[in-house]
XYZ file of C-alpha atoms in Angstrom:
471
model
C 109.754 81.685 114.659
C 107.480 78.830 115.996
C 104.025 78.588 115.715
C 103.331 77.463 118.944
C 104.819 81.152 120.237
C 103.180 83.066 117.416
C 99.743 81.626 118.340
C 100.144 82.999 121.712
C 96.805 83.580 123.659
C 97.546 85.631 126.450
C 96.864 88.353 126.895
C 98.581 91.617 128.400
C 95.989 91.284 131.254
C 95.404 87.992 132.257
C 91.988 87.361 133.763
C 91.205 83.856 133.543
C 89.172 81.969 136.048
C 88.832 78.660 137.197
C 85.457 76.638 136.710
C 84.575 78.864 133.960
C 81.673 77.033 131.403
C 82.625 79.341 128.165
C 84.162 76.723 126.247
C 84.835 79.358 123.248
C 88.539 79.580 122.596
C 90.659 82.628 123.473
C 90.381 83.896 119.605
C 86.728 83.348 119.571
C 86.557 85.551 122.440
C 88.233 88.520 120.643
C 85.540 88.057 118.229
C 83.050 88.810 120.260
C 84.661 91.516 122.186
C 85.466 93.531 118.904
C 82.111 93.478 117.137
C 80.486 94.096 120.467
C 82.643 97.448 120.426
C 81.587 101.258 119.830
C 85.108 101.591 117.710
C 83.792 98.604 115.539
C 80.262 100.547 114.980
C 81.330 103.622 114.167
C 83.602 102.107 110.655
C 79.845 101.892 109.472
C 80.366 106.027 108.939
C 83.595 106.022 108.098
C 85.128 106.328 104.090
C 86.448 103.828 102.300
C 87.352 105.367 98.702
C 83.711 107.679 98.583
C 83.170 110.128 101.074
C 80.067 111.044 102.569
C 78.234 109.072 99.780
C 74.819 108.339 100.348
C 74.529 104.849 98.084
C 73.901 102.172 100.177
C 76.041 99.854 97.585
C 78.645 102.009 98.310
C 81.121 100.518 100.023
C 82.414 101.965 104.338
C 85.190 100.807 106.079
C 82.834 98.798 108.110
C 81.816 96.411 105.122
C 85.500 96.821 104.001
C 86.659 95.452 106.940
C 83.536 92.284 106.953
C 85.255 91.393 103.720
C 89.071 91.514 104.977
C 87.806 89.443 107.485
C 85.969 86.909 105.286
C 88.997 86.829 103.231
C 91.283 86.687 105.679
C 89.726 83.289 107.225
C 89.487 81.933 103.629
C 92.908 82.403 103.274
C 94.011 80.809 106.689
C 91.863 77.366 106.315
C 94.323 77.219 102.959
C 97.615 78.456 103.788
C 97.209 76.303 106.705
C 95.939 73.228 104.664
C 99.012 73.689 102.399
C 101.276 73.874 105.950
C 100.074 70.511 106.536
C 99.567 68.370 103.917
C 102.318 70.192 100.808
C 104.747 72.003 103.155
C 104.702 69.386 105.996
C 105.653 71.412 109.273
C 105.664 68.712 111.543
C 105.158 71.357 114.758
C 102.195 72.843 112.545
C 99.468 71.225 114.933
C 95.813 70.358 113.317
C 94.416 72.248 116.185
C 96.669 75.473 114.708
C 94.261 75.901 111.673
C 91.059 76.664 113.419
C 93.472 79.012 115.920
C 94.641 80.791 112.365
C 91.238 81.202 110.803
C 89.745 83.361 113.856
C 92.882 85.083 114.581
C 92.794 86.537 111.109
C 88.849 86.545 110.520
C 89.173 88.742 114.159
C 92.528 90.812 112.460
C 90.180 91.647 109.283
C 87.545 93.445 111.332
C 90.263 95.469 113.189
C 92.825 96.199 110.563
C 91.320 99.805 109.898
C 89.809 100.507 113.364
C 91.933 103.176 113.796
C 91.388 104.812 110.382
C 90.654 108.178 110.763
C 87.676 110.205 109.109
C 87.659 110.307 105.447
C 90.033 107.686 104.456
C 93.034 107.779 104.219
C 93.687 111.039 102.911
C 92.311 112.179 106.600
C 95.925 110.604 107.398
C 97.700 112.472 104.854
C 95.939 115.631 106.059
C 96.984 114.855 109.590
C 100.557 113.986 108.708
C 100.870 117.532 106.467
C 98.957 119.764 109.358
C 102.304 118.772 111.859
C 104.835 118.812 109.296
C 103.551 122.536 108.620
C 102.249 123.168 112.156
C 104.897 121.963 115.247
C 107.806 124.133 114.182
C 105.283 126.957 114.276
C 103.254 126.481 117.996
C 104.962 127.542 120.267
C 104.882 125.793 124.114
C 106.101 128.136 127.235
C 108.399 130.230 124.486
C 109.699 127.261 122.774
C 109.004 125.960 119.524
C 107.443 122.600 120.034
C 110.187 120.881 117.401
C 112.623 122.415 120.282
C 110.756 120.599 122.881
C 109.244 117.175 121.190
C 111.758 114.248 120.868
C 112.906 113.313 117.265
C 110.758 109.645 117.708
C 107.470 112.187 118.912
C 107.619 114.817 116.661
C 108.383 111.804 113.321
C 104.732 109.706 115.472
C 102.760 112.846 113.863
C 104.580 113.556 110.472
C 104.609 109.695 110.007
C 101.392 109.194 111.284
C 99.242 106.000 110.614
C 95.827 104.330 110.944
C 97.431 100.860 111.517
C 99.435 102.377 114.060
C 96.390 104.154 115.802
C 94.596 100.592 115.612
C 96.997 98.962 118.265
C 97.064 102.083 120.365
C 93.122 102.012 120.336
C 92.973 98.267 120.788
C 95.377 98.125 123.794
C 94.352 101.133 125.782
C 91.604 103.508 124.469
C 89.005 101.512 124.177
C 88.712 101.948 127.753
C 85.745 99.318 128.941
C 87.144 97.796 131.888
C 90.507 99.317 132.426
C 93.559 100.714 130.351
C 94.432 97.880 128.759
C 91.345 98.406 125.936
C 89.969 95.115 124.484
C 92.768 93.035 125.957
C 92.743 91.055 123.066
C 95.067 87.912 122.761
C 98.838 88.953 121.822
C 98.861 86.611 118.761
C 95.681 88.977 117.207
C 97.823 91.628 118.469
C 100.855 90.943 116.583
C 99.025 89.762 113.555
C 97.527 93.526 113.089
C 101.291 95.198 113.469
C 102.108 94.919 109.346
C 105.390 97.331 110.310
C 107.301 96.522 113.633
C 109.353 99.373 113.304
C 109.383 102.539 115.042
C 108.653 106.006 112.966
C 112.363 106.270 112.977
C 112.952 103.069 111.658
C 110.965 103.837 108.289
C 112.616 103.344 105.571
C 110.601 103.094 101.670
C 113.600 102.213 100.206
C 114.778 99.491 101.686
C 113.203 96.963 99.570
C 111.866 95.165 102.878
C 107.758 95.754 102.852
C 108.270 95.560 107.327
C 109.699 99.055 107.139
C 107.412 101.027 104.838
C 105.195 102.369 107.937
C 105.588 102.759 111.544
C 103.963 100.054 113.925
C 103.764 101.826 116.856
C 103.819 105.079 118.625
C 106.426 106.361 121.251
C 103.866 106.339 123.550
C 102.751 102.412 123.099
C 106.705 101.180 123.270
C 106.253 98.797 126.193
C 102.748 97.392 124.814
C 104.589 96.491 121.462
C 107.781 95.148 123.493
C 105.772 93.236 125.170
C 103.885 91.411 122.239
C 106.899 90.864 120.898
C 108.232 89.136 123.498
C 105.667 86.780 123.839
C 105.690 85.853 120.215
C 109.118 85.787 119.348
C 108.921 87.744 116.457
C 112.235 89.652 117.411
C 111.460 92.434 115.108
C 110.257 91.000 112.402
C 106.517 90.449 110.969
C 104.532 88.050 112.540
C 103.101 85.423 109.541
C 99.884 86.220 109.633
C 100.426 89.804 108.976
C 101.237 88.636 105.584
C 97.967 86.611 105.120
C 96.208 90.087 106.617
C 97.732 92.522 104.649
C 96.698 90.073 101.162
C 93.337 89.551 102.693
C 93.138 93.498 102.399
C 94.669 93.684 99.118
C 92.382 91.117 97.835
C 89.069 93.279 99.070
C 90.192 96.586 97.907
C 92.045 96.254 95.049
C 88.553 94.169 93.261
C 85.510 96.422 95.855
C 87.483 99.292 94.167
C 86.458 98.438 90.768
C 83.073 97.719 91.867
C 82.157 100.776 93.318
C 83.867 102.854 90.580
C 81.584 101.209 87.916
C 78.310 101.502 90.181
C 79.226 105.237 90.863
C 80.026 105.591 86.347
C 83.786 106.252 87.520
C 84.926 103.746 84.708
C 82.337 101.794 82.030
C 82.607 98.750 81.238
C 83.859 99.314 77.855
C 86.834 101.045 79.829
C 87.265 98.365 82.050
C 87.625 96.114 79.379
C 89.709 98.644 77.126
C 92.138 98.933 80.070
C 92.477 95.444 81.071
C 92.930 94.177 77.587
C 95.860 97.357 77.082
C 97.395 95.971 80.200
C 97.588 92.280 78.949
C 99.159 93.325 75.280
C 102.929 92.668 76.360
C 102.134 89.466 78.085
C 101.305 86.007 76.541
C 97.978 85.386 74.975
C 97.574 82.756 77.238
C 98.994 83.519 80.387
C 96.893 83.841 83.532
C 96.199 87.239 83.217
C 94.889 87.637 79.576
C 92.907 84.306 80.198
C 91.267 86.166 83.015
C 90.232 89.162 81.086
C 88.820 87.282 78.579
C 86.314 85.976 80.942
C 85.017 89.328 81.561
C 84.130 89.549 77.777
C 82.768 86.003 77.868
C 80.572 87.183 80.781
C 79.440 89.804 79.035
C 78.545 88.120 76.024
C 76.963 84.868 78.381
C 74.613 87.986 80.204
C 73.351 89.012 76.588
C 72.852 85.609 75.375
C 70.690 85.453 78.539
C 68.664 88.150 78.301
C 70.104 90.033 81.616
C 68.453 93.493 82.203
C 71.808 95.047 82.791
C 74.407 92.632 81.093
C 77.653 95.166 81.857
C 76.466 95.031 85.608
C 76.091 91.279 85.551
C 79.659 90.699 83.805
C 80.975 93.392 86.402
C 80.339 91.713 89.630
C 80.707 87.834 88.334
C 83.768 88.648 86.874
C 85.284 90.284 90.202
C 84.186 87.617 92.219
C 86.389 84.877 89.472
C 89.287 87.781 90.247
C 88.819 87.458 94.073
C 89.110 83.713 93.745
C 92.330 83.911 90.961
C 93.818 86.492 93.858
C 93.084 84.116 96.698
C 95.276 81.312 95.133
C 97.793 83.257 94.308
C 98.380 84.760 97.878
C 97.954 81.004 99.289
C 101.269 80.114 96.519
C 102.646 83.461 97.622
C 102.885 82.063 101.150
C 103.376 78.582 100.584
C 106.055 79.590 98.101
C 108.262 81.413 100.311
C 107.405 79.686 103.872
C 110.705 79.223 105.145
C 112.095 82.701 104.458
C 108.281 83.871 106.473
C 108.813 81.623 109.411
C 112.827 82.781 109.363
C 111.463 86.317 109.380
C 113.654 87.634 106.187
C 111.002 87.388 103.670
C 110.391 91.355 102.276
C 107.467 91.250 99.692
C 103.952 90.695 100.034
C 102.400 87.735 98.713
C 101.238 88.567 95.445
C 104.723 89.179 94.501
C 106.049 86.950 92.342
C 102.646 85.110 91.547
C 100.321 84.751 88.696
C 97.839 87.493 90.282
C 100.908 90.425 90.779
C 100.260 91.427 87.389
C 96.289 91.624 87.633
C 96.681 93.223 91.762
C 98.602 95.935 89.973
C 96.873 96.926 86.461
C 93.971 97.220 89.018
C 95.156 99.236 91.414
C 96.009 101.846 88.408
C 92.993 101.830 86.853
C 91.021 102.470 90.383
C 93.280 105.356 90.583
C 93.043 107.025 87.495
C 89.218 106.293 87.423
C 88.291 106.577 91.057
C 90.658 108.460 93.067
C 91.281 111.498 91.031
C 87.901 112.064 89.846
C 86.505 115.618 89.971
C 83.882 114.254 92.649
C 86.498 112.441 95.104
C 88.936 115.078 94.428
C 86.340 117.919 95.957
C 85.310 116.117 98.835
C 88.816 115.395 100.234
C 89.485 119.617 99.918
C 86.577 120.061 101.974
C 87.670 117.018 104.139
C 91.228 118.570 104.449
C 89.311 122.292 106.102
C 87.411 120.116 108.456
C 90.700 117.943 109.636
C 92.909 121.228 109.814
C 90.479 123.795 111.638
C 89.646 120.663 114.375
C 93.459 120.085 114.453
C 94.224 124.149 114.811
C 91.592 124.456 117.917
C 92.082 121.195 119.776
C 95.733 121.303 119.390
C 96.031 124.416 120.858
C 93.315 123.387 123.478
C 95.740 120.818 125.168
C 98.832 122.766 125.188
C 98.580 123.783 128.564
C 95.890 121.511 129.664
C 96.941 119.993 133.348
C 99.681 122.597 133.777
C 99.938 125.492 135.903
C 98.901 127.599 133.639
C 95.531 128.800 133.117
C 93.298 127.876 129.863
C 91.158 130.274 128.227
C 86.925 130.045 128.577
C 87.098 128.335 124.991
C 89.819 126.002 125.358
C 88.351 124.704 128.623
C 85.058 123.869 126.458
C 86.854 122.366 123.667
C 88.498 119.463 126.430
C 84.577 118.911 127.717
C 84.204 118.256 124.046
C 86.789 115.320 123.763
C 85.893 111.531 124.518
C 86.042 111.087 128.747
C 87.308 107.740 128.104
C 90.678 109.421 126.198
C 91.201 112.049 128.634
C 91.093 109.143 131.270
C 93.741 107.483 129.587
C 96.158 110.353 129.726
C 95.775 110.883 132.851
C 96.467 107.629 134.010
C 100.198 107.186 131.392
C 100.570 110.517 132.081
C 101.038 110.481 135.863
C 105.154 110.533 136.862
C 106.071 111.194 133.199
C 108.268 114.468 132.073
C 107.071 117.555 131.083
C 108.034 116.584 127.837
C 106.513 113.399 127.487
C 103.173 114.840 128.744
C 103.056 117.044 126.242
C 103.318 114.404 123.350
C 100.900 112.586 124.897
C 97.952 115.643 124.865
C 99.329 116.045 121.050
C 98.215 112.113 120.770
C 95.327 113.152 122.969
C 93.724 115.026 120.054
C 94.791 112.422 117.013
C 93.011 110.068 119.407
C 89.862 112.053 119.418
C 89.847 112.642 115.730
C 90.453 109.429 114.573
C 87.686 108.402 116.825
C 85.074 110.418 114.827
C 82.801 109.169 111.955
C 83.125 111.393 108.694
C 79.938 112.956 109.613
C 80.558 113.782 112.976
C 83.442 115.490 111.937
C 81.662 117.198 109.193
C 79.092 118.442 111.872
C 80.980 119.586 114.819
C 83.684 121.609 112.532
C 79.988 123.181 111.083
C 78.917 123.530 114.877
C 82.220 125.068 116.229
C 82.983 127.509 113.046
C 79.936 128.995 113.200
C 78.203 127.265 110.312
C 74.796 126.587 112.057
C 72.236 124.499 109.979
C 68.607 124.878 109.595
């Protein structure tokens, strides 16, 4: 791959003018058009690991995303510094770095736009309510697994945010026309961290570019087409790597964080886990000197008199862990830079490094401590009713939605109730397509809707439509 390509600018509509006096670049232009964007907003009620919590510490996706994005850029200045100066890519232009820091500052704010309510167990609920539900609806006598194509019917049982953020990016964010931000391909093929198809996933193949699906059925020619430009040929643009550590990097330490603000895990824990983690290793390898530092915190915020010394230790400490991470995923990169640019590299960038070992005792403890706690556990069953009973009445809503036959009084209101700007879209990919196809596309119809919603405004209109007034 060459980096002139892979920076591509263009975008899938051209509109360019002459005499124009903007002298921002392309990229910084996709800034501006994303946080200027109702989809943006709306991440500001949308879960990251708490649902529906009311702390204003507390981390949303929105703030999530601020710090992908801050990560993300910190990242790019350094992997690209490395390109130049330790690697020595003689096409690797100076005028590339500031290109790479606000693609992937731009790719941070819009890796989990398409997220839908309540985290990402709302995707898990939406992937189990069609593995349980298509064989079961039936469409003009048929089953709809009789009907769907294998590729639609795997869309929904393998479905994804990431995948819903390029769908939402390119053509539902409808502002001007269908083509939805018309953002620059290169930001475009930065956020795709699987260019596969959903039948093209495969977990076990060792290569991290096949875990998820990419893109829908429905978005085939949009993903062809950045592809194309950027001669990726399949395979994982660079900077998806950078993105995907960038997001690592902000979850994997804002995980701890919120778990100890919310008394998920105390510090004693903390430090009791991180120390049990570090027994098999060397006493003085990079991981066991980092833990110590959260004890030497601790001990610097009594010394000092702090008001809250575990709290202090906490948060300094995580921000000495964001900065070991950091370096590591720069290595990571610069490590393995010719198997990136050949497109053959499998493994995200922590592995293999110094930080793999920390990124992963992490990860566990935010688990055990976080994610399985009585209070997260009880709010995702009460997220899973509200994701099924929308799915059960809007799915059956569209079924025969512009067809010949008639809907009921209810289902009619239920399609008044979906986004304008959605329905407008169908229409317009819909027109000449097969029966078939149309179909799949009302099914996508109603993910798009729901993943458009905040966590509350789900919460509310599943209260609203099942009868549950309030006051």
């Amino acid at each position: 791959m060459e980096w002139q390509r892979l920076l591509c600018d263009d975008r899938i509509r051209s509109y360019r003018g002459s005499g124009s006096n903007d002298l921002r670049t392309e990229f910084e232009k996709d800034y501006h058009r994303i946080i200027q964007s109702a989809s943006f907003r709306r991440l500001q009620d949308k879960t990251q690991v708490f649902p529906l919590d009311r702390s204003d510490f507390i981390r949303t996706r929105l703030t999530h995303s601020l710090e992908v994005s801050s990560y993300g850029k910190s990242l790019g200045q350094n992997i690209a510094q490395h390109i130049i100066k330790i690697i020595g890519d003689k096409s690797f232009q100076p005028s590339y770095v500031a290109d790479i820091c606000n693609i992937l500052q731009c790719a941070g704010l819009l890796h989990d736009i398409g997220n839908p309510p309540f985290g990402h167990f709302g995707e898990t609920v939406i992937r189990d309510w069609f593995l349980e539900n298509l064989k079961l609806i039936t469409y003009k006598g048929k089953a709809l697994t009789e009907i769907l194509t294998p590729q639609m019917q795997q869309d929904f049982y393998a479905f994804e945010g990431n995948t819903q953020a390029l769908r939402l990016v390119t053509k539902l964010h409808y502002l001007v026309d269908e083509h939805g931000m018309n953002l620059t391909k290169a930001l475009l093929g930065t956020i795709i961290k699987y260019p596969v198809s959903s039948l093209e996933i495969n977990k076990e193949s060792g290569d991290i570019k096949t875990k998820k699906m990419g893109y829908f059925y429905a978005d085939r020619e949009v993903f062809e087409q950045i592809q194309e430009a950027l001669g990726t040929e399949g395979s994982r643009h660079p900077l998806s790597y950078i993105l995907e550590a960038a997001d690592d990097i902000a979850y994997l330490t804002a995980d701890i964080e919120d778990a100890f603000k919310k008394g998920c895990i105390s510090f004693t824990d903390l430090l009791k886990e991180l120390r049990a983690a570090g027994e098999s290793g060397e006493e003085e390898d990079a991981y066991n000197r980092l833990v110590q530092k959260l004890e030497d915190k601790y001990k610097r915020a009594v010394d000092r008199g702090e008001n809250a010394p575990e709290e202090y230790a906490v948060q300094n400490w995580i921000v000495q862990v964001q900065g070991h991470l950091i370096a590591s995923a720069t290595g990571g990169f610069a490590g393995n830079y010719q198997a990136i640019m050949a497109g053959t590299h499998t493994r995200g960038l922590l592995s293999g490094t110094e930080g793999e070992r920390m990124a992963h005792v992490l990860g566990d403890i935010a688990y055990r401590y976080a994610f399985v706690s009585k209070p997260i556990l009880k709010l995702e069953i009460a997220a899973e009713k509200i994701l099924s009973f929308l799915l059960d009445e809007f799915v059956h809503a569209v079924l025969y939605y512009d067809t010949d036959r008639t809907q009921t009084a209810v289902q009619e209101k239920l399609m008044s109730l979906i986004s304008r700007n959605y329905l407008a879209i169908y229409r317009l990919y819909s027109k000449d397509k097969s029966e078939t196809e149309k179909l799949y596309l009302r099914l996508l119809l109603v993910t798009d809707d729901i993943c458009g919603m905040t966590d509350s405004y789900a919460k509310r209109l599943y209260q609203e439509l099942s009868g549950q007034w309030q006051g």
